[in-house]
Amino acid sequence: MTVSSAESRNGNYPGKGIGEPVGVAILGKGTVGTEVLRLLAEFSDNLEHRIGGPIEVRGVAVSNLDKHKDAPEVAGIYLTDNARELIDRDDVDVVVELIGGIDYPRELVLEALKNGKSVVTANKALVAAHADELSDAANAAGVDLYYEAAVAAAIPVVGMLRRSLAGDQVQRISGIVNGTTNFILDAMATSGMSYEDALAEATRLGYAEADPTADVEGHDAASKAAILASMGFHTRVTYDDVYCEGITKITAEDIAAAKQSNETIKLLAICERLLDDAGNTVGVNARVHPTLVANDHPLASVDKSYNAIFVEAEAAGRLMFYGNGAGGAPTASAVLGDLVGAARNKVHGGRAPAENPYANYEVVGFGEVHSRYHINMTVNDRVGVLADLSRMFAEAGISLSAVRQEESDDGAHLIVVTHSAQESKLSEIVDALTSHADVQAINSVIRLDA
């Protein structure tokens, strides 16, 4: 039975009608695009029942026709190197963007949205940089913008924030959202590898790209942190708002010191609601940096290339979402989940919950955040050094929770763990320590999860 637009239960956003096909354009045919096409073919009957009408792939846009023309997954499917021609077709209802990058995909996605096409994207960098512009365009056209696959692949964290916790107040989100860095840190912890050796192993196994900069310097995780903060706190947070520090300075000695303290080092994305003394929200912050995590925390046991997101909400309490955060099949699973939602709305009418930055909290700079520091330094081995340095911390208003001194051939290793203090003050004390006559070197500064 076909239901007319006038009979749709969603008059503002009428559907095509049950049984009507949903035309899909796929932009990009890399690892994820290939998996999406495979799953669409394999699950076509099931997807039709879930949607209320069949999905029909109108075409696939690629940059190099010769490279893909003989691929079995595009047999019988229109292949083009003109993405604009494809998304402008009247028989395309949903555009799936899997190109990557920012500028060119932004142009295509905006054009698709303005032309009344719903969009599904796995492009974290695009969403982190331009979520406001894309969401405004989707709202103006009355279409859907989905991006579950942009954060942690198959782990349904975006949908959780958008729907499941829509009636709650999220206080904090912390997580391991980059599989490459988690693999490297786990390899260093379990085998004693150096950072360089662990990176080489990650590259050999395909976990790290030929140029791993976006992963190991934290940029990939920062894009995801911006998305999580925006969704969790109903405030537009962009990539440029996120403090970002990678793992390239983490040494085997740091890993060993963490083990001695019954902790492990993880690259965490942390999104936090900042409160005043009365419990009122004064702003939000998003940051990415190596973090010492107590071994009894659920995130500490996340190994290899897995991802996990830990959410703390006022009513729901503490929740953790765990799974494959990257890879062709897991990412394609998230893309298809979004595609089913967008296609179902095209058939039945209505829209998915849209981004709603109603709270519009101030995005607070990293210097205002409270942190704890684990400082490892080499100092001159003389009587009174510890007292002098402790006095420096006290004069700066920073209290110490632990101090440990170890003898070495070139002086003494002094490990200081602070109580929570303002990040800017902690940074200042580290700068002051570097110029102290008795401090030979600051070996590492790692933050602790509060």
CSV table of C-alpha atoms in Angstrom, one decimal:
chain,number,residue,atom,x,y,z
A,1,MET,CA,0.0,0.0,0.0
A,2,THR,CA,1.3,3.4,-0.9
A,3,VAL,CA,0.6,6.3,1.5
A,4,SER,CA,0.4,9.7,-0.1
A,5,SER,CA,2.2,12.8,1.2
A,6,ALA,CA,-1.1,14.2,2.4
A,7,GLU,CA,-1.7,11.1,4.4
A,8,SER,CA,1.7,11.2,6.1
A,9,ARG,CA,1.6,11.3,9.9
A,10,ASN,CA,4.3,14.0,9.7
A,11,GLY,CA,2.7,16.8,7.8
A,12,ASN,CA,5.6,19.2,8.1
A,13,TYR,CA,8.0,16.6,6.6
A,14,PRO,CA,5.9,14.3,4.5
A,15,GLY,CA,7.1,10.9,3.4
A,16,LYS,CA,7.3,9.4,0.0
A,17,GLY,CA,5.1,6.5,1.1
A,18,ILE,CA,5.5,2.9,2.1
A,19,GLY,CA,7.0,0.8,-0.6
A,20,GLU,CA,8.6,3.7,-2.4
A,21,PRO,CA,12.3,3.4,-3.2
A,22,VAL,CA,14.9,5.6,-1.5
A,23,GLY,CA,17.6,6.8,-3.9
A,24,VAL,CA,21.1,6.9,-2.5
A,25,ALA,CA,24.3,8.5,-3.8
A,26,ILE,CA,27.6,7.4,-2.3
A,27,LEU,CA,30.5,9.7,-2.5
A,28,GLY,CA,33.8,7.9,-2.1
A,29,LYS,CA,34.7,4.2,-2.4
A,30,GLY,CA,37.6,3.6,-0.1
A,31,THR,CA,37.7,1.0,2.6
A,32,VAL,CA,34.5,2.2,4.2
A,33,GLY,CA,32.6,2.9,1.0
A,34,THR,CA,33.4,-0.6,-0.3
A,35,GLU,CA,32.1,-2.1,2.9
A,36,VAL,CA,28.9,0.0,2.7
A,37,LEU,CA,28.2,-1.2,-0.8
A,38,ARG,CA,28.9,-4.9,0.2
A,39,LEU,CA,26.5,-4.7,3.2
A,40,LEU,CA,23.8,-2.9,1.2
A,41,ALA,CA,23.8,-5.8,-1.3
A,42,GLU,CA,24.0,-8.5,1.4
A,43,PHE,CA,21.3,-7.1,3.6
A,44,SER,CA,19.0,-5.5,1.0
A,45,ASP,CA,15.9,-7.5,1.9
A,46,ASN,CA,16.3,-6.9,5.6
A,47,LEU,CA,17.0,-3.2,5.1
A,48,GLU,CA,13.8,-2.9,3.0
A,49,HIS,CA,11.7,-4.3,5.8
A,50,ARG,CA,13.3,-2.0,8.3
A,51,ILE,CA,12.9,1.1,6.2
A,52,GLY,CA,9.5,0.4,4.5
A,53,GLY,CA,10.9,0.7,1.0
A,54,PRO,CA,14.0,-0.5,-0.9
A,55,ILE,CA,17.3,1.3,-1.0
A,56,GLU,CA,18.5,1.9,-4.6
A,57,VAL,CA,22.0,3.1,-5.1
A,58,ARG,CA,21.8,5.7,-7.9
A,59,GLY,CA,25.6,6.0,-8.3
A,60,VAL,CA,29.0,6.1,-6.7
A,61,ALA,CA,31.3,9.0,-7.1
A,62,VAL,CA,35.1,8.3,-7.2
A,63,SER,CA,38.1,10.4,-8.0
A,64,ASN,CA,39.7,7.7,-10.4
A,65,LEU,CA,37.2,5.8,-12.6
A,66,ASP,CA,39.9,3.4,-13.9
A,67,LYS,CA,40.8,2.3,-10.4
A,68,HIS,CA,37.2,1.2,-9.5
A,69,LYS,CA,35.4,0.4,-12.7
A,70,ASP,CA,36.0,-3.3,-12.5
A,71,ALA,CA,35.4,-3.7,-8.8
A,72,PRO,CA,32.6,-6.4,-8.2
A,73,GLU,CA,30.7,-4.3,-5.7
A,74,VAL,CA,29.9,-1.6,-8.3
A,75,ALA,CA,28.8,-4.0,-11.0
A,76,GLY,CA,25.6,-2.6,-12.5
A,77,ILE,CA,26.0,0.6,-10.5
A,78,TYR,CA,26.5,4.0,-12.1
A,79,LEU,CA,30.1,5.1,-11.5
A,80,THR,CA,31.1,8.7,-12.0
A,81,ASP,CA,33.9,11.2,-11.2
A,82,ASN,CA,31.4,14.0,-11.1
A,83,ALA,CA,30.0,14.1,-7.5
A,84,ARG,CA,28.0,17.2,-8.1
A,85,GLU,CA,26.2,15.7,-11.0
A,86,LEU,CA,25.3,12.8,-8.9
A,87,ILE,CA,24.0,14.6,-5.8
A,88,ASP,CA,21.9,17.0,-8.0
A,89,ARG,CA,19.9,14.2,-9.5
A,90,ASP,CA,16.1,14.3,-8.7
A,91,ASP,CA,16.0,10.6,-7.9
A,92,VAL,CA,18.6,10.9,-5.1
A,93,ASP,CA,17.1,11.3,-1.6
A,94,VAL,CA,20.1,10.6,0.6
A,95,VAL,CA,23.8,11.4,0.1
A,96,VAL,CA,26.4,9.3,1.9
A,97,GLU,CA,29.7,11.3,2.1
A,98,LEU,CA,32.8,9.1,2.7
A,99,ILE,CA,35.5,11.2,1.0
A,100,GLY,CA,37.4,12.6,3.9
A,101,GLY,CA,39.0,16.0,4.2
A,102,ILE,CA,37.2,19.2,4.9
A,103,ASP,CA,36.9,21.8,2.1
A,104,TYR,CA,35.7,19.8,-0.9
A,105,PRO,CA,33.3,17.6,1.2
A,106,ARG,CA,31.9,20.7,2.8
A,107,GLU,CA,31.0,22.1,-0.6
A,108,LEU,CA,29.3,18.8,-1.6
A,109,VAL,CA,27.5,18.3,1.7
A,110,LEU,CA,26.2,21.8,1.8
A,111,GLU,CA,25.0,21.5,-1.8
A,112,ALA,CA,23.2,18.3,-1.1
A,113,LEU,CA,21.5,19.7,2.0
A,114,LYS,CA,20.4,22.8,0.2
A,115,ASN,CA,19.0,20.6,-2.5
A,116,GLY,CA,16.8,18.8,0.0
A,117,LYS,CA,18.9,15.6,0.3
A,118,SER,CA,19.5,14.1,3.7
A,119,VAL,CA,23.2,13.5,4.4
A,120,VAL,CA,25.0,10.7,6.2
A,121,THR,CA,28.7,11.3,6.8
A,122,ALA,CA,31.6,9.6,8.5
A,123,ASN,CA,33.8,12.7,8.2
A,124,LYS,CA,34.8,13.7,11.8
A,125,ALA,CA,37.1,16.5,10.6
A,126,LEU,CA,34.2,18.1,8.6
A,127,VAL,CA,31.7,17.8,11.4
A,128,ALA,CA,34.1,19.1,14.0
A,129,ALA,CA,35.0,22.1,11.9
A,130,HIS,CA,31.6,23.0,10.4
A,131,ALA,CA,28.8,21.3,12.4
A,132,ASP,CA,27.1,24.7,12.9
A,133,GLU,CA,26.9,25.5,9.2
A,134,LEU,CA,25.9,22.0,8.2
A,135,SER,CA,23.2,21.8,10.9
A,136,ASP,CA,21.8,25.2,9.9
A,137,ALA,CA,21.6,24.1,6.3
A,138,ALA,CA,19.9,20.8,7.2
A,139,ASN,CA,17.3,22.6,9.4
A,140,ALA,CA,16.6,25.2,6.7
A,141,ALA,CA,15.9,22.4,4.2
A,142,GLY,CA,14.0,20.2,6.6
A,143,VAL,CA,16.3,17.2,6.0
A,144,ASP,CA,18.5,15.0,8.2
A,145,LEU,CA,22.2,15.2,8.9
A,146,TYR,CA,23.6,12.0,10.5
A,147,TYR,CA,27.2,11.4,11.6
A,148,GLU,CA,27.3,8.5,14.0
A,149,ALA,CA,30.3,7.0,12.2
A,150,ALA,CA,32.3,10.2,12.8
A,151,VAL,CA,33.0,9.2,16.4
A,152,ALA,CA,34.3,5.7,17.4
A,153,ALA,CA,32.8,3.9,14.3
A,154,ALA,CA,30.3,1.2,15.4
A,155,ILE,CA,30.1,2.4,19.1
A,156,PRO,CA,26.7,4.2,19.2
A,157,VAL,CA,27.8,7.2,21.3
A,158,VAL,CA,26.4,10.0,19.1
A,159,GLY,CA,22.9,8.4,19.0
A,160,MET,CA,23.2,7.8,22.8
A,161,LEU,CA,23.8,11.5,23.4
A,162,ARG,CA,21.3,12.6,20.8
A,163,ARG,CA,18.4,10.3,21.9
A,164,SER,CA,19.0,8.1,24.9
A,165,LEU,CA,20.3,10.8,27.2
A,166,ALA,CA,18.1,13.6,25.7
A,167,GLY,CA,16.2,13.8,29.0
A,168,ASP,CA,19.3,13.8,31.2
A,169,GLN,CA,22.1,16.2,32.0
A,170,VAL,CA,25.6,15.0,30.9
A,171,GLN,CA,28.3,16.1,33.3
A,172,ARG,CA,31.4,14.6,31.8
A,173,ILE,CA,32.5,12.5,28.8
A,174,SER,CA,36.0,10.9,28.8
A,175,GLY,CA,37.2,8.3,26.4
A,176,ILE,CA,39.7,6.5,24.3
A,177,VAL,CA,38.6,7.5,20.8
A,178,ASN,CA,41.7,6.7,18.7
A,179,GLY,CA,42.6,3.1,18.1
A,180,THR,CA,46.1,3.7,16.8
A,181,THR,CA,47.3,5.5,19.9
A,182,ASN,CA,45.7,3.0,22.2
A,183,PHE,CA,47.4,0.2,20.4
A,184,ILE,CA,50.8,2.0,20.7
A,185,LEU,CA,50.4,2.7,24.4
A,186,ASP,CA,49.1,-0.8,25.1
A,187,ALA,CA,52.1,-2.3,23.2
A,188,MET,CA,54.5,-0.1,25.3
A,189,ALA,CA,52.8,-1.3,28.5
A,190,THR,CA,52.6,-5.0,27.8
A,191,SER,CA,55.9,-5.6,26.0
A,192,GLY,CA,58.1,-2.8,27.2
A,193,MET,CA,58.5,-1.4,23.7
A,194,SER,CA,59.8,2.2,23.1
A,195,TYR,CA,57.3,4.6,21.5
A,196,GLU,CA,59.2,4.3,18.2
A,197,ASP,CA,59.1,0.5,18.2
A,198,ALA,CA,55.4,0.4,19.1
A,199,LEU,CA,54.6,2.9,16.3
A,200,ALA,CA,56.6,0.7,13.8
A,201,GLU,CA,54.6,-2.3,14.9
A,202,ALA,CA,51.3,-0.4,14.6
A,203,THR,CA,52.3,0.6,11.1
A,204,ARG,CA,53.3,-2.9,10.1
A,205,LEU,CA,49.9,-4.3,11.3
A,206,GLY,CA,48.0,-1.6,9.5
A,207,TYR,CA,46.8,0.3,12.6
A,208,ALA,CA,48.8,3.4,11.8
A,209,GLU,CA,48.8,5.3,8.5
A,210,ALA,CA,52.0,5.9,6.6
A,211,ASP,CA,51.8,9.4,8.0
A,212,PRO,CA,50.5,8.9,11.5
A,213,THR,CA,50.5,12.6,12.5
A,214,ALA,CA,46.8,13.0,12.9
A,215,ASP,CA,46.6,10.1,15.3
A,216,VAL,CA,49.8,10.4,17.4
A,217,GLU,CA,49.6,14.1,17.8
A,218,GLY,CA,45.9,13.9,19.0
A,219,HIS,CA,44.3,15.7,16.1
A,220,ASP,CA,41.9,12.8,15.2
A,221,ALA,CA,40.8,12.5,18.9
A,222,ALA,CA,40.4,16.3,19.1
A,223,SER,CA,37.9,16.3,16.2
A,224,LYS,CA,35.9,13.6,18.0
A,225,ALA,CA,36.1,15.5,21.3
A,226,ALA,CA,34.6,18.6,19.7
A,227,ILE,CA,31.6,16.5,18.4
A,228,LEU,CA,31.1,14.8,21.8
A,229,ALA,CA,31.2,18.1,23.7
A,230,SER,CA,28.8,19.7,21.2
A,231,MET,CA,26.3,16.9,21.5
A,232,GLY,CA,26.7,16.3,25.2
A,233,PHE,CA,26.5,19.9,26.4
A,234,HIS,CA,24.2,21.4,23.7
A,235,THR,CA,26.9,24.0,22.9
A,236,ARG,CA,28.8,24.4,19.7
A,237,VAL,CA,32.3,23.3,20.2
A,238,THR,CA,34.7,23.2,17.3
A,239,TYR,CA,38.1,21.5,16.7
A,240,ASP,CA,39.8,24.9,17.3
A,241,ASP,CA,38.3,25.0,20.8
A,242,VAL,CA,39.9,21.7,21.9
A,243,TYR,CA,43.3,21.6,23.7
A,244,CYS,CA,45.4,18.9,21.9
A,245,GLU,CA,48.5,17.1,23.0
A,246,GLY,CA,49.6,13.7,21.5
A,247,ILE,CA,51.6,10.8,22.7
A,248,THR,CA,54.9,11.3,20.9
A,249,LYS,CA,56.7,12.3,24.2
A,250,ILE,CA,55.6,9.3,26.2
A,251,THR,CA,58.6,7.1,27.0
A,252,ALA,CA,59.1,3.5,28.3
A,253,GLU,CA,60.2,5.1,31.6
A,254,ASP,CA,56.8,6.9,31.8
A,255,ILE,CA,55.0,3.6,31.3
A,256,ALA,CA,57.1,1.9,34.0
A,257,ALA,CA,56.5,4.8,36.4
A,258,ALA,CA,52.7,4.4,35.8
A,259,LYS,CA,52.9,0.7,36.6
A,260,GLN,CA,54.7,1.5,39.8
A,261,SER,CA,51.8,3.7,40.8
A,262,ASN,CA,49.2,1.1,39.8
A,263,GLU,CA,48.1,3.3,36.8
A,264,THR,CA,48.2,3.1,33.0
A,265,ILE,CA,48.7,5.9,30.4
A,266,LYS,CA,45.9,6.5,27.9
A,267,LEU,CA,45.3,9.2,25.4
A,268,LEU,CA,41.9,10.5,26.6
A,269,ALA,CA,39.4,12.9,25.1
A,270,ILE,CA,37.8,14.7,28.0
A,271,CYS,CA,34.7,16.9,27.7
A,272,GLU,CA,33.7,18.5,31.0
A,273,ARG,CA,30.9,20.7,32.3
A,274,LEU,CA,32.6,23.2,34.7
A,275,LEU,CA,30.6,24.2,37.8
A,276,ASP,CA,30.8,27.1,40.3
A,277,ASP,CA,30.6,26.6,44.0
A,278,ALA,CA,26.8,26.6,43.9
A,279,GLY,CA,26.7,23.8,41.3
A,280,ASN,CA,25.8,26.0,38.4
A,281,THR,CA,27.4,25.5,34.9
A,282,VAL,CA,29.8,28.3,34.1
A,283,GLY,CA,31.2,26.8,30.9
A,284,VAL,CA,32.4,23.7,29.2
A,285,ASN,CA,35.8,22.5,28.1
A,286,ALA,CA,37.1,19.8,25.7
A,287,ARG,CA,40.7,18.5,25.7
A,288,VAL,CA,42.9,15.7,24.5
A,289,HIS,CA,46.1,14.6,26.2
A,290,PRO,CA,47.9,11.6,27.7
A,291,THR,CA,46.4,10.8,31.0
A,292,LEU,CA,47.3,8.5,33.9
A,293,VAL,CA,44.3,6.4,34.7
A,294,ALA,CA,44.0,4.2,37.8
A,295,ASN,CA,44.0,0.5,37.0
A,296,ASP,CA,40.6,0.0,38.6
A,297,HIS,CA,39.0,2.5,36.3
A,298,PRO,CA,37.0,0.8,33.4
A,299,LEU,CA,39.0,2.7,30.8
A,300,ALA,CA,42.3,1.3,32.0
A,301,SER,CA,41.5,-2.2,30.8
A,302,VAL,CA,40.7,-1.1,27.2
A,303,ASP,CA,43.5,-2.6,25.2
A,304,LYS,CA,44.8,-3.0,21.7
A,305,SER,CA,43.0,-0.8,19.1
A,306,TYR,CA,39.7,-0.8,20.9
A,307,ASN,CA,37.8,2.4,21.8
A,308,ALA,CA,35.6,3.2,24.9
A,309,ILE,CA,33.6,6.2,25.9
A,310,PHE,CA,32.8,6.8,29.6
A,311,VAL,CA,29.8,9.1,30.2
A,312,GLU,CA,28.7,10.5,33.6
A,313,ALA,CA,25.2,11.9,33.7
A,314,GLU,CA,23.1,13.3,36.5
A,315,ALA,CA,20.3,10.7,36.5
A,316,ALA,CA,21.8,7.8,34.5
A,317,GLY,CA,25.0,7.8,36.5
A,318,ARG,CA,28.2,6.3,35.0
A,319,LEU,CA,27.9,4.5,31.6
A,320,MET,CA,30.6,3.0,29.3
A,321,PHE,CA,30.4,2.2,25.6
A,322,TYR,CA,33.1,-0.1,24.3
A,323,GLY,CA,34.0,-1.7,20.9
A,324,ASN,CA,35.8,-1.4,17.6
A,325,GLY,CA,36.3,2.3,17.0
A,326,ALA,CA,37.8,2.0,13.5
A,327,GLY,CA,38.0,-0.2,10.5
A,328,GLY,CA,36.0,-0.7,7.3
A,329,ALA,CA,33.2,-3.0,8.6
A,330,PRO,CA,32.6,-1.3,12.0
A,331,THR,CA,32.5,2.1,10.4
A,332,ALA,CA,30.2,0.8,7.6
A,333,SER,CA,27.9,-0.6,10.3
A,334,ALA,CA,27.5,2.9,11.8
A,335,VAL,CA,27.0,4.4,8.3
A,336,LEU,CA,24.3,1.9,7.5
A,337,GLY,CA,22.6,2.6,10.8
A,338,ASP,CA,22.4,6.3,9.9
A,339,LEU,CA,21.3,5.5,6.4
A,340,VAL,CA,18.4,3.3,7.6
A,341,GLY,CA,17.3,6.2,9.9
A,342,ALA,CA,17.5,8.8,7.1
A,343,ALA,CA,15.8,6.5,4.5
A,344,ARG,CA,13.0,5.6,7.0
A,345,ASN,CA,12.3,9.3,7.4
A,346,LYS,CA,12.2,9.7,3.6
A,347,VAL,CA,9.6,6.9,3.4
A,348,HIS,CA,7.4,7.6,6.4
A,349,GLY,CA,8.0,11.3,6.9
A,350,GLY,CA,9.5,13.3,9.8
A,351,ARG,CA,13.0,14.1,10.8
A,352,ALA,CA,15.6,12.8,13.2
A,353,PRO,CA,16.5,14.9,16.4
A,354,ALA,CA,18.6,17.7,15.1
A,355,GLU,CA,21.6,19.4,16.8
A,356,ASN,CA,20.2,21.8,19.4
A,357,PRO,CA,22.9,24.2,20.8
A,358,TYR,CA,20.3,25.9,22.9
A,359,ALA,CA,22.5,26.0,26.1
A,360,ASN,CA,25.2,28.0,24.4
A,361,TYR,CA,27.6,27.7,27.3
A,362,GLU,CA,30.9,29.5,27.2
A,363,VAL,CA,33.7,27.3,25.9
A,364,VAL,CA,36.3,27.8,28.7
A,365,GLY,CA,40.0,27.8,27.9
A,366,PHE,CA,42.2,25.0,29.1
A,367,GLY,CA,44.1,27.2,31.5
A,368,GLU,CA,40.9,27.5,33.6
A,369,VAL,CA,40.4,23.8,34.0
A,370,HIS,CA,41.6,22.0,37.2
A,371,SER,CA,44.1,19.2,36.7
A,372,ARG,CA,46.5,17.0,38.6
A,373,TYR,CA,50.1,16.6,37.5
A,374,HIS,CA,52.6,13.8,37.7
A,375,ILE,CA,56.0,15.4,37.2
A,376,ASN,CA,59.2,13.4,36.7
A,377,MET,CA,62.4,15.4,37.0
A,378,THR,CA,66.1,14.8,37.5
A,379,VAL,CA,67.5,17.0,40.2
A,380,ASN,CA,70.9,17.6,41.9
A,381,ASP,CA,71.4,15.1,44.7
A,382,ARG,CA,72.1,17.4,47.6
A,383,VAL,CA,70.5,18.0,51.0
A,384,GLY,CA,67.6,20.4,50.9
A,385,VAL,CA,66.6,20.1,47.2
A,386,LEU,CA,63.3,18.4,48.1
A,387,ALA,CA,62.5,21.1,50.7
A,388,ASP,CA,63.3,23.9,48.2
A,389,LEU,CA,61.1,22.5,45.5
A,390,SER,CA,58.3,21.7,47.9
A,391,ARG,CA,58.4,25.3,49.0
A,392,MET,CA,58.0,26.5,45.4
A,393,PHE,CA,54.8,24.5,45.0
A,394,ALA,CA,53.5,25.8,48.4
A,395,GLU,CA,54.2,29.4,47.4
A,396,ALA,CA,52.3,28.8,44.1
A,397,GLY,CA,49.3,27.5,46.1
A,398,ILE,CA,49.7,24.0,44.9
A,399,SER,CA,49.6,21.1,47.4
A,400,LEU,CA,51.3,17.8,46.8
A,401,SER,CA,49.7,14.4,47.3
A,402,ALA,CA,52.8,12.3,46.8
A,403,VAL,CA,56.6,12.7,46.5
A,404,ARG,CA,59.0,10.0,45.6
A,405,GLN,CA,62.8,10.2,45.2
A,406,GLU,CA,65.0,7.6,43.5
A,407,GLU,CA,68.8,7.7,43.2
A,408,SER,CA,70.5,7.6,39.8
A,409,ASP,CA,74.0,8.0,38.4
A,410,ASP,CA,73.4,11.5,37.2
A,411,GLY,CA,71.6,12.9,40.2
A,412,ALA,CA,68.2,11.9,41.7
A,413,HIS,CA,64.9,11.3,40.0
A,414,LEU,CA,62.1,13.2,41.8
A,415,ILE,CA,58.5,12.3,41.1
A,416,VAL,CA,55.9,14.8,42.3
A,417,VAL,CA,52.2,14.2,42.2
A,418,THR,CA,50.0,17.3,42.8
A,419,HIS,CA,46.5,17.7,44.1
A,420,SER,CA,44.0,19.3,41.8
A,421,ALA,CA,44.8,22.9,40.8
A,422,GLN,CA,44.2,25.3,38.0
A,423,GLU,CA,45.9,24.2,34.8
A,424,SER,CA,47.5,27.6,34.3
A,425,LYS,CA,49.1,27.6,37.8
A,426,LEU,CA,50.4,24.1,37.2
A,427,SER,CA,51.9,25.1,33.9
A,428,GLU,CA,53.5,28.1,35.5
A,429,ILE,CA,55.2,25.9,38.2
A,430,VAL,CA,56.6,23.6,35.5
A,431,ASP,CA,58.1,26.6,33.7
A,432,ALA,CA,59.6,27.8,37.0
A,433,LEU,CA,61.0,24.3,37.7
A,434,THR,CA,62.8,24.3,34.4
A,435,SER,CA,64.8,27.4,35.3
A,436,HIS,CA,65.6,26.2,38.9
A,437,ALA,CA,69.4,25.7,39.4
A,438,ASP,CA,68.9,22.3,41.0
A,439,VAL,CA,66.6,20.9,38.3
A,440,GLN,CA,68.7,19.2,35.6
A,441,ALA,CA,65.7,18.2,33.5
A,442,ILE,CA,61.9,17.8,33.4
A,443,ASN,CA,61.6,14.3,32.1
A,444,SER,CA,57.9,14.2,31.7
A,445,VAL,CA,54.7,15.9,32.8
A,446,ILE,CA,51.5,13.8,32.6
A,447,ARG,CA,48.1,14.7,33.8
A,448,LEU,CA,46.1,12.4,36.0
A,449,ASP,CA,42.4,11.7,35.5
A,450,ALA,CA,40.7,13.6,38.3
